[in-house]
PDB file of C-alpha atoms and ligand atoms in Angstrom:
ATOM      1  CA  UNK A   1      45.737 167.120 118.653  1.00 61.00           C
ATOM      2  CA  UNK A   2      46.874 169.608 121.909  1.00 69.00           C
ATOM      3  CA  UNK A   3      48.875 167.240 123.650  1.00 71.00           C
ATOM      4  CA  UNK A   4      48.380 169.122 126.704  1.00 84.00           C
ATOM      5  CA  UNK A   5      44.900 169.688 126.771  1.00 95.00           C
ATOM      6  CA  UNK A   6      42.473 166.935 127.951  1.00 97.00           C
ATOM      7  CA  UNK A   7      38.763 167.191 126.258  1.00 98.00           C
ATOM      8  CA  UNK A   8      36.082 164.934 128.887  1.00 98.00           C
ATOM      9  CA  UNK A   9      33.114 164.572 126.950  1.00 98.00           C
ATOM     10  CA  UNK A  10      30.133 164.206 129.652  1.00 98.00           C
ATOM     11  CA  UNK A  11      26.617 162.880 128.946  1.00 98.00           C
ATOM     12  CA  UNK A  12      23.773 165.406 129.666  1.00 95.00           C
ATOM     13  CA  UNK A  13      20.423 164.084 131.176  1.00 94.00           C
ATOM     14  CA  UNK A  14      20.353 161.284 134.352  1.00 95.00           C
ATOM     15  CA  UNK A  15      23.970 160.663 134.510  1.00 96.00           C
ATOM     16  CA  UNK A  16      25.547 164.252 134.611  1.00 97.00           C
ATOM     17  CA  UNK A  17      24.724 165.351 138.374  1.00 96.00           C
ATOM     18  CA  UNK A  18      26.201 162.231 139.440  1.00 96.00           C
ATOM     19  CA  UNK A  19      29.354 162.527 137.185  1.00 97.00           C
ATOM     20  CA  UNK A  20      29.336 166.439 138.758  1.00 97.00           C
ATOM     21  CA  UNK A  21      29.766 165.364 141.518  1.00 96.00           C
ATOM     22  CA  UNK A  22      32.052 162.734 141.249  1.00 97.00           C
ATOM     23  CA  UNK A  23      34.706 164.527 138.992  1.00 97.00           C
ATOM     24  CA  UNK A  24      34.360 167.210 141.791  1.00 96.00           C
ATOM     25  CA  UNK A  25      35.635 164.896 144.345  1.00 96.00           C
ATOM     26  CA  UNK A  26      38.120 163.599 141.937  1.00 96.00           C
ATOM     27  CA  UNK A  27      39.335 167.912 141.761  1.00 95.00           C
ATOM     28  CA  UNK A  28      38.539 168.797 139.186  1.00 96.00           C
ATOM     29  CA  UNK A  29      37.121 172.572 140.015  1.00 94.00           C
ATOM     30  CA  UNK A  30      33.835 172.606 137.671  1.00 94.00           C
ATOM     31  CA  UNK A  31      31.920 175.699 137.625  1.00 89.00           C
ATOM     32  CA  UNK A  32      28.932 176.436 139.747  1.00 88.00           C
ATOM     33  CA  UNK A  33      26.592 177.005 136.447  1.00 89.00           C
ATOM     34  CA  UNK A  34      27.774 173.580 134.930  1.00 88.00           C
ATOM     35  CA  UNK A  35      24.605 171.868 135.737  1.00 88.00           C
ATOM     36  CA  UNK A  36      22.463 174.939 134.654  1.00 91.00           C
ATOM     37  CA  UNK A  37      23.984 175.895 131.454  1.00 88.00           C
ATOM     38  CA  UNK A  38      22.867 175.761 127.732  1.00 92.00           C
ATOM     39  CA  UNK A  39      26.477 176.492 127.191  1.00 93.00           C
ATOM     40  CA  UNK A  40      28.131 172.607 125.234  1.00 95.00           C
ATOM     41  CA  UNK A  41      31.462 173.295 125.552  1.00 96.00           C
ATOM     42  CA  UNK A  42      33.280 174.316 129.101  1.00 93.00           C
ATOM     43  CA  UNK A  43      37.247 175.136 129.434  1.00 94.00           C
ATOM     44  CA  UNK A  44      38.259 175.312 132.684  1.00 92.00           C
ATOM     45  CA  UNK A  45      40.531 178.305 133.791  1.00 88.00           C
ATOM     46  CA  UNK A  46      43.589 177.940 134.249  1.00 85.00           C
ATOM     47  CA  UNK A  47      43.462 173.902 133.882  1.00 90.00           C
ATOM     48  CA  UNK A  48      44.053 172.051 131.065  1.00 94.00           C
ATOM     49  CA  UNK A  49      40.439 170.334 130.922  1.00 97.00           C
ATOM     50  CA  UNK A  50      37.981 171.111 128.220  1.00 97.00           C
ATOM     51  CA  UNK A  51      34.026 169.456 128.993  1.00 97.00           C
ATOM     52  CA  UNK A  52      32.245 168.999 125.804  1.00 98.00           C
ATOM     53  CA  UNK A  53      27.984 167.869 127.103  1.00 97.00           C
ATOM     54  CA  UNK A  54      26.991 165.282 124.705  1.00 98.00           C
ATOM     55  CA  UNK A  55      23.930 163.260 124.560  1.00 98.00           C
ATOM     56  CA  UNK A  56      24.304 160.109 126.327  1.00 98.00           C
ATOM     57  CA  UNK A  57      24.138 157.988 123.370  1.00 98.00           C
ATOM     58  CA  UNK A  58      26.955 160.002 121.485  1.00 98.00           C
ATOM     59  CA  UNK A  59      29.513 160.188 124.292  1.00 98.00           C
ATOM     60  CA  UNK A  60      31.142 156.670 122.784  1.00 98.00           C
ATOM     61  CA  UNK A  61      31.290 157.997 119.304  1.00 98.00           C
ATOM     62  CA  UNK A  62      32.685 161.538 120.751  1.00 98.00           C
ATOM     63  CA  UNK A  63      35.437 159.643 122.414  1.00 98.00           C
ATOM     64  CA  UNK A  64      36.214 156.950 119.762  1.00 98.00           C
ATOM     65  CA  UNK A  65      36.694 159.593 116.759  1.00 98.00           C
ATOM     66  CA  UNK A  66      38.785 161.310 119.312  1.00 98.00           C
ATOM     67  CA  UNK A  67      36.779 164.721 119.357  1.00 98.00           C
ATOM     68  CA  UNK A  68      37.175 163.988 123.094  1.00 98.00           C
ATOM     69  CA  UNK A  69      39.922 162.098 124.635  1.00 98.00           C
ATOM     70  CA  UNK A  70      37.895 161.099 127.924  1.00 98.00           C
ATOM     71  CA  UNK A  71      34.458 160.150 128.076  1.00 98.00           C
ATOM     72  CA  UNK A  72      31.819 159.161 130.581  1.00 98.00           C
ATOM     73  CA  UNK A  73      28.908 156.603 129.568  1.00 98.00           C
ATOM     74  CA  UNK A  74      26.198 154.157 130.908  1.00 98.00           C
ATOM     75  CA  UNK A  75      27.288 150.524 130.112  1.00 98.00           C
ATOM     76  CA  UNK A  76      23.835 149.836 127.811  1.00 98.00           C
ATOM     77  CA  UNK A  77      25.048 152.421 125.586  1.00 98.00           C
ATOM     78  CA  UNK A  78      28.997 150.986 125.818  1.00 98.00           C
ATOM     79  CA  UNK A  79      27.905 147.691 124.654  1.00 98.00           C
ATOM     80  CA  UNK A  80      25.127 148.831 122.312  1.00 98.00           C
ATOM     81  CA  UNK A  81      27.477 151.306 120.548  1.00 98.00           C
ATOM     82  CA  UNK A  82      30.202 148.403 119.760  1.00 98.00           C
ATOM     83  CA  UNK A  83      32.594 151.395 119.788  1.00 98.00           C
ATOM     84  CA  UNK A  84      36.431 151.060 120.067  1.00 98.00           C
ATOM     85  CA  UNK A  85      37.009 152.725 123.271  1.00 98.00           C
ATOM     86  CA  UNK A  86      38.793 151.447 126.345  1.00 98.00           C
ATOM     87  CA  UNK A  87      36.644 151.170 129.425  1.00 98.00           C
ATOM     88  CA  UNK A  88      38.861 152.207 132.034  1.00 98.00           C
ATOM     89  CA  UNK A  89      37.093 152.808 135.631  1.00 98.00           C
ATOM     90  CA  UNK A  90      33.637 151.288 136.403  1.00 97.00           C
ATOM     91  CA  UNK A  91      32.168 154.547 138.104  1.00 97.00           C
ATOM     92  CA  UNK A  92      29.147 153.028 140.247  1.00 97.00           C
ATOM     93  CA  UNK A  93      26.714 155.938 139.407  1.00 96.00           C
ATOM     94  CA  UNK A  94      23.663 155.651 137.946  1.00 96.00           C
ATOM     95  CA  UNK A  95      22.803 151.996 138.273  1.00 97.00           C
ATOM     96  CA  UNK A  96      20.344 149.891 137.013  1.00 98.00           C
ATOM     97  CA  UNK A  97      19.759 146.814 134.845  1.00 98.00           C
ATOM     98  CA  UNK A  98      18.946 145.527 131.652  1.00 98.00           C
ATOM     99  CA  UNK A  99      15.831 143.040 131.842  1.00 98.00           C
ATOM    100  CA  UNK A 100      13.631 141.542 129.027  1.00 97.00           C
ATOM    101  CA  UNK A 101       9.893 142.475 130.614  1.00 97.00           C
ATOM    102  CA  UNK A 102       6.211 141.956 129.291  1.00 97.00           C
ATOM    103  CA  UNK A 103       2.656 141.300 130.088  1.00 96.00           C
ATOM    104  CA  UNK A 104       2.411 138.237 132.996  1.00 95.00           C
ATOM    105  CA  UNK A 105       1.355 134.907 131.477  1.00 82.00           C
ATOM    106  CA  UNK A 106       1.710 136.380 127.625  1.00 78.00           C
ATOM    107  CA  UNK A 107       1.361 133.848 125.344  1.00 79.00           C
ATOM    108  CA  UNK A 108       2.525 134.819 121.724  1.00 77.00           C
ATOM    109  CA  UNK A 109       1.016 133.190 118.863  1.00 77.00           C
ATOM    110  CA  UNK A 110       3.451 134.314 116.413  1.00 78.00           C
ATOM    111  CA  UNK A 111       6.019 132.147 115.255  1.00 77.00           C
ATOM    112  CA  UNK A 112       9.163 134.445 116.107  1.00 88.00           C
ATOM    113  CA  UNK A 113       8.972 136.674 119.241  1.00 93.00           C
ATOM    114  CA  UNK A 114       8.618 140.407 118.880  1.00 97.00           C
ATOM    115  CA  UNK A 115      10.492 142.180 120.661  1.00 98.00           C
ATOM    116  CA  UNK A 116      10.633 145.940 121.203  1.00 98.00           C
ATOM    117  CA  UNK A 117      14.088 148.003 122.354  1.00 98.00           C
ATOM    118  CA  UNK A 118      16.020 151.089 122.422  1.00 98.00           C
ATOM    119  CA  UNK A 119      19.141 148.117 122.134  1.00 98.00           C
ATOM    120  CA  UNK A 120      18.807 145.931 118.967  1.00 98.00           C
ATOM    121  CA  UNK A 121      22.373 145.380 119.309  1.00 98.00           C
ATOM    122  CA  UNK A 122      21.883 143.921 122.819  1.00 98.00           C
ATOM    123  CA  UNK A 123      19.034 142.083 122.403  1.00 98.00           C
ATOM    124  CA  UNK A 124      19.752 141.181 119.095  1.00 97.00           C
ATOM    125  CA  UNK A 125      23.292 139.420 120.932  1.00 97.00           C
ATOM    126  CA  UNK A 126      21.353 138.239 123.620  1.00 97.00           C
ATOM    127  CA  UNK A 127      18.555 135.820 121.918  1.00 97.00           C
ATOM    128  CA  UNK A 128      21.192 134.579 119.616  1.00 97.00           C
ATOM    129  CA  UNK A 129      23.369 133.511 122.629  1.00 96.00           C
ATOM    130  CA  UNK A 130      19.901 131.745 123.996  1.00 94.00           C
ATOM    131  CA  UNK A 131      19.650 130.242 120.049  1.00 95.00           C
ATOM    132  CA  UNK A 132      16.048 131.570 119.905  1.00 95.00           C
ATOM    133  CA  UNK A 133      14.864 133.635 116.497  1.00 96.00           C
ATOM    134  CA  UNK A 134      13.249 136.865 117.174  1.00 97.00           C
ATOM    135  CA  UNK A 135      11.868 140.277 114.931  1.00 97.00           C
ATOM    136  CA  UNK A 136      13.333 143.077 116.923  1.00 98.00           C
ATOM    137  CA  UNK A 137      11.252 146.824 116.647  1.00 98.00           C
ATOM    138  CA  UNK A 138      13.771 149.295 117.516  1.00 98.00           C
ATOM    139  CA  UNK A 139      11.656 152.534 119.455  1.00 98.00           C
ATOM    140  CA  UNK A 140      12.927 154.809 121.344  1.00 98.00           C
ATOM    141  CA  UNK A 141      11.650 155.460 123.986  1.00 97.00           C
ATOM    142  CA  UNK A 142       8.608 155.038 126.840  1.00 98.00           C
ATOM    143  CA  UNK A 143       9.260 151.313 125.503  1.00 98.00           C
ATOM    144  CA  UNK A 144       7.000 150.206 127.948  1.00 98.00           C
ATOM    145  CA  UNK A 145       4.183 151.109 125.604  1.00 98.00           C
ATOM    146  CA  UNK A 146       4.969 148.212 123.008  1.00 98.00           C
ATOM    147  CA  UNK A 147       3.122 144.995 124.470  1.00 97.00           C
ATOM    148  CA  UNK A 148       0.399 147.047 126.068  1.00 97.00           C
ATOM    149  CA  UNK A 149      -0.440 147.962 122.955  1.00 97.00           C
ATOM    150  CA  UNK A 150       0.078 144.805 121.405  1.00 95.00           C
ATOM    151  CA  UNK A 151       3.217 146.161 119.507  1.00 97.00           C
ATOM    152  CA  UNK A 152       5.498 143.801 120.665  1.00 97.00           C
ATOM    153  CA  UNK A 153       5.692 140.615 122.860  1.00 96.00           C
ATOM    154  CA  UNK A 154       8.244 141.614 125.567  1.00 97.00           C
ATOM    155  CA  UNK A 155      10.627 144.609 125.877  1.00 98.00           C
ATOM    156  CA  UNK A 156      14.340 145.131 126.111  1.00 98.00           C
ATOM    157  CA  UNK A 157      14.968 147.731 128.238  1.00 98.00           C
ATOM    158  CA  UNK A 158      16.478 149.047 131.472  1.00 98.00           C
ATOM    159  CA  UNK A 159      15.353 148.405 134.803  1.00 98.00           C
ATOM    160  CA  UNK A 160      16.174 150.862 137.642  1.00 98.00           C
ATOM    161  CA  UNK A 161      13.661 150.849 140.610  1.00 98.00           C
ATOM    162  CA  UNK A 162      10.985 148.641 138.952  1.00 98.00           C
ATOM    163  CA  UNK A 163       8.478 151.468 139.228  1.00 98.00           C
ATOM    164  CA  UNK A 164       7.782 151.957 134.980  1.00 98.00           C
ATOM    165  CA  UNK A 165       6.694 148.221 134.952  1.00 98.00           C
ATOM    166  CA  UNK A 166       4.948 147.897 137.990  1.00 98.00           C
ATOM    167  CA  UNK A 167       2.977 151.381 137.079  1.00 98.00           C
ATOM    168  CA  UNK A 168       2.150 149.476 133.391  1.00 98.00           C
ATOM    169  CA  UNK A 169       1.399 146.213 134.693  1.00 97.00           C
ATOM    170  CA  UNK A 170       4.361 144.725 133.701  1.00 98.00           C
ATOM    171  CA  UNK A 171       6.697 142.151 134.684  1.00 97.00           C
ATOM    172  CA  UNK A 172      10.390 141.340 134.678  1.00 97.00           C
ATOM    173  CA  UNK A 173      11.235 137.395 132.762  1.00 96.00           C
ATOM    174  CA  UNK A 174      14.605 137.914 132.715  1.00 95.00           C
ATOM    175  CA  UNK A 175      17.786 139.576 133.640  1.00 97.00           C
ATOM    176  CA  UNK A 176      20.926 140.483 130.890  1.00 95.00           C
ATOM    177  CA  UNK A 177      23.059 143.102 132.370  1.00 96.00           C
ATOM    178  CA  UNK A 178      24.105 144.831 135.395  1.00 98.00           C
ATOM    179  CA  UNK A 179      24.539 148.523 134.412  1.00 98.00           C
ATOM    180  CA  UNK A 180      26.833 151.741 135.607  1.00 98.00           C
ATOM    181  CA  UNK A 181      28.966 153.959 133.902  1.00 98.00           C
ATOM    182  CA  UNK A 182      32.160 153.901 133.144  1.00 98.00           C
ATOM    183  CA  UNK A 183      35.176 156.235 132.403  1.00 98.00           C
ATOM    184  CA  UNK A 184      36.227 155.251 128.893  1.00 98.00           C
ATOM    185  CA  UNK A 185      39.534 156.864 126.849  1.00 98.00           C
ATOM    186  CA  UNK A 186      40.412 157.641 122.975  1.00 98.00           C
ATOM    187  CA  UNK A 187      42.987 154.117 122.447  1.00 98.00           C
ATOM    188  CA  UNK A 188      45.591 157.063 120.514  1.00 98.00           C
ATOM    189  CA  UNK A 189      44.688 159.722 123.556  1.00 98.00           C
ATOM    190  CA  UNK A 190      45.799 157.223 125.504  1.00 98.00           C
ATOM    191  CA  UNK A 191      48.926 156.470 123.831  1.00 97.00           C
ATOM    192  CA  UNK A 192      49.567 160.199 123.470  1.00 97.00           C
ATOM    193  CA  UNK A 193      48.815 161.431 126.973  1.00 97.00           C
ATOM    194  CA  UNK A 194      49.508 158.506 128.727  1.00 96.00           C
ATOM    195  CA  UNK A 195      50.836 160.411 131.976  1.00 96.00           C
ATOM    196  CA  UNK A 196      47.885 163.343 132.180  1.00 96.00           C
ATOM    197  CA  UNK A 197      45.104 160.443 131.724  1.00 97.00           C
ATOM    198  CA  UNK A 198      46.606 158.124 134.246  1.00 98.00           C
ATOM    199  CA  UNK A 199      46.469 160.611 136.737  1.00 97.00           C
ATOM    200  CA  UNK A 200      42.446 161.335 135.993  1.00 97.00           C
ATOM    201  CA  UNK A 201      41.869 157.709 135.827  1.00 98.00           C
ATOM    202  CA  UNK A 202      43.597 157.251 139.406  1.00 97.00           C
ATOM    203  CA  UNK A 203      41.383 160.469 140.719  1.00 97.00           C
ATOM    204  CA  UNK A 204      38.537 159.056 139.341  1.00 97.00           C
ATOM    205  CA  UNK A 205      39.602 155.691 140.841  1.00 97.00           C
ATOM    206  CA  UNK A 206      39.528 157.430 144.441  1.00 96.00           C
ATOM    207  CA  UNK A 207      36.723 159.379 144.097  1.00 96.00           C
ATOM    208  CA  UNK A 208      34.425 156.542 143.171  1.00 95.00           C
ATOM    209  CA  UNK A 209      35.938 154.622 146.620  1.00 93.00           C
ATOM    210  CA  UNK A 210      34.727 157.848 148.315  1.00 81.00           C
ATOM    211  CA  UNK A 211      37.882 159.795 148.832  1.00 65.00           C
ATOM    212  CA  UNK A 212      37.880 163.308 148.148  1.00 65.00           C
ATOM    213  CA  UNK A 213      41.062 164.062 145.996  1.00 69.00           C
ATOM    214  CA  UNK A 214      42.827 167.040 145.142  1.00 63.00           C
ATOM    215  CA  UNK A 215      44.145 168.535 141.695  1.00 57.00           C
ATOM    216  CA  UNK A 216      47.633 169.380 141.609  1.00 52.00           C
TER     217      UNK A 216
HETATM  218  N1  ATP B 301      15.939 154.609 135.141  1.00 55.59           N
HETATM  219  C1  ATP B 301      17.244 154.709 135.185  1.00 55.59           C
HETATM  220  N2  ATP B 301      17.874 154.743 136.360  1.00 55.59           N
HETATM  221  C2  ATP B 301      19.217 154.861 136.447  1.00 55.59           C
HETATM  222  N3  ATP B 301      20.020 154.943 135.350  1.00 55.59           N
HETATM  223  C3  ATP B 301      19.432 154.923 134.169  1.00 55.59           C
HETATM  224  C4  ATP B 301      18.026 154.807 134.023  1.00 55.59           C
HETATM  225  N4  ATP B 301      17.720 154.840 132.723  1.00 55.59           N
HETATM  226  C5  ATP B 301      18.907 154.970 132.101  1.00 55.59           C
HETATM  227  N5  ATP B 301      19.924 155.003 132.964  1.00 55.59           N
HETATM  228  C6  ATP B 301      21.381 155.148 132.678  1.00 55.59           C
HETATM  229  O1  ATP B 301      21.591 156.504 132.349  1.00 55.59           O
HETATM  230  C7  ATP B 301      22.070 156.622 131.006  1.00 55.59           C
HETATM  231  C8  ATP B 301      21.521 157.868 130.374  1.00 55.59           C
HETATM  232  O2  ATP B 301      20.118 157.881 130.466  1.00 55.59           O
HETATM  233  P1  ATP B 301      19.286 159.150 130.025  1.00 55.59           P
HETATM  234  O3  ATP B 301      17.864 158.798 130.309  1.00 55.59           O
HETATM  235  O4  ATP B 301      19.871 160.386 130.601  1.00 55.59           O
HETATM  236  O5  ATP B 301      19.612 159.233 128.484  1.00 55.59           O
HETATM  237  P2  ATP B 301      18.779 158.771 127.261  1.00 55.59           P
HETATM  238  O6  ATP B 301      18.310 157.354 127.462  1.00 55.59           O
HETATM  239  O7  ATP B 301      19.644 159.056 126.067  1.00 55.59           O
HETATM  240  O8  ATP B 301      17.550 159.719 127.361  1.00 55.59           O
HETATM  241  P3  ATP B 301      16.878 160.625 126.303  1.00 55.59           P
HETATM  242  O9  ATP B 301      16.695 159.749 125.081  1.00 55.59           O
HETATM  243  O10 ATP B 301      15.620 160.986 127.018  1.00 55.59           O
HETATM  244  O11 ATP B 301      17.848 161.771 126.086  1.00 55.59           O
HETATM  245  C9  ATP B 301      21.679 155.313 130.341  1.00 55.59           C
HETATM  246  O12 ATP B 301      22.548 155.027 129.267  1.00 55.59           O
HETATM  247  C10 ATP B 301      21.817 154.323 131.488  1.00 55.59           C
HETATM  248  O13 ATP B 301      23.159 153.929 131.648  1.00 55.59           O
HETATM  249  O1  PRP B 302      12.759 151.202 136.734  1.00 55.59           O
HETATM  250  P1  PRP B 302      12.530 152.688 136.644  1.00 55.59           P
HETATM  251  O2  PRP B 302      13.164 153.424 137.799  1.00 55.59           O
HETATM  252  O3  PRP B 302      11.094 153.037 136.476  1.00 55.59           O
HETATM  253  O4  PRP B 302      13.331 153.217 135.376  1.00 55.59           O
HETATM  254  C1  PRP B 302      13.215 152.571 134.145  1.00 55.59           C
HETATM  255  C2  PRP B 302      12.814 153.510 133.062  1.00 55.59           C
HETATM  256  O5  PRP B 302      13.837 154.521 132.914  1.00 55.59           O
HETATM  257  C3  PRP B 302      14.221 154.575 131.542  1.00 55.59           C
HETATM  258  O6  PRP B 302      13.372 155.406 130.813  1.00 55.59           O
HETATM  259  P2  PRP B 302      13.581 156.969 130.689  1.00 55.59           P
HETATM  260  O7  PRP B 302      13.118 157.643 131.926  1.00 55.59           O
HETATM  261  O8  PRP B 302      14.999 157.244 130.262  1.00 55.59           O
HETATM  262  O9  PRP B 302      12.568 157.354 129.550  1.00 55.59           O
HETATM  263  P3  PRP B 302      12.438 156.883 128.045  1.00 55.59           P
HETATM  264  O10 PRP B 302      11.099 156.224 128.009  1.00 55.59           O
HETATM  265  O11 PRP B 302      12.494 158.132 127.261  1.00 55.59           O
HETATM  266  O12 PRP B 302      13.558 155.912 127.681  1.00 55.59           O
HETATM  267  C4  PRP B 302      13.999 153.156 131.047  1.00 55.59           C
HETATM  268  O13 PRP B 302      13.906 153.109 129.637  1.00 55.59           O
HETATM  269  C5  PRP B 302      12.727 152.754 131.751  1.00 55.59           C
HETATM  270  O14 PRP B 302      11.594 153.156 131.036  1.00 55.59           O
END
């Protein structure tokens, strides 16, 4: 491990321009072709910050096999990953929510609930709290599709302006889970660069209260 070198590993797709722009307030001096690249892995010059772009999904596992020491992530894929990271600054970018939705007045006939998800892990945790039995279909993706089909009897999914459902006809029975990301950190990283992390994690801190901070 380079004990002076700090490896961020950022999730492409819907999160990155809002991380952009947030680690550029937090300044760190990310190059103009960062959102455009095909390029995965970006050193900075003359800083000791190395950018690995990971899918979303993979950022946890990145970060807890220490391949990256810093990672940023949505907190669906935090909690459906179950990996051993610490979750160290709640971001507030890209928000949304985690609701179980369906067909209005469904009426299953089947004797356990089916119920498709990109988050077995979630759901699965979230029907046992409730003590109800249910078959889970893991998809994933456009999980909308499942009980307009007749795949499944309600979906686990996230829930950002309501639009997907409304545009399939479906509707929201309940909410699980308030989602953003969230700055999470290698547990040994942290023991081992203790004094360079704090100092992101304080930027970061800033920069998510809307103060534009500077890199020494
Ligand atoms: N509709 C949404 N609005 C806002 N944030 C969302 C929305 N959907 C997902 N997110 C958040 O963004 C994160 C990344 O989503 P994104 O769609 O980029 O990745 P993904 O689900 O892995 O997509 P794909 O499988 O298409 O690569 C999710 O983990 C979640 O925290
Ligand atoms: O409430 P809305 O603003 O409509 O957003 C919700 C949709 O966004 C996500 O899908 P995504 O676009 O990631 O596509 P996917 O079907 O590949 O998961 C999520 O799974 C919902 O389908």
């Amino acid at each position: 491990m380079n004990d002076s070198l700090i490896t961020i590993a950022m999730p492409k797709g819907r999160i990155f321009g809002d991380a952009c722009r947030l680690l550029r307030n937090a300044g760190f001096r990310l190059p103009e072709t960062f959102e455009t690249t095909r390029k995965l892995i970006f050193d900075l010059e003359s800083e000791p910050f190395r950018f690995i772009l990971a899918k979303p999904v993979d950022v946890p596992t990145y970060v807890e096999y220490g391949a990256a020491d810093i990672g940023i992530a949505g907190k669906d894929v935090l909690l459906e990953s179950g990996r051993d990271v610490y979750e160290m600054v709640d971001l507030g970018i890209s928000k949304c929510h985690m609701a179980v939705a369906g067909l209005p007045k469904h009426q299953s006939r089947r004797p356990f609930l089916k119920i498709a998800t990109k988050y077995p892990n979630i759901a699965s945790d979230f029907y046992r709290k409730r003590g109800e039995q249910v078959d889970l279909i893991a998809l994933n993706g456009s999980i909308e599709l499942a009980p307009i089909v007749g795949l499944a009897d309600a979906i686990v999914d996230i829930v950002s302006t309501g639009q997907t459902l409304k545009e399939n006809g479906l509707i929201e029975y309940d909410r699980l889970l308030d989602v953003s990301s969230r700055l999470v950190v290698n547990p040994v990283s942290y023991r081992l660069k203790k004094g360079l992390i704090d100092q992101i994690v304080e930027k970061m801190i800033k920069a998510t209260e809307g103060t534009k901070v500077g890199m020494d």
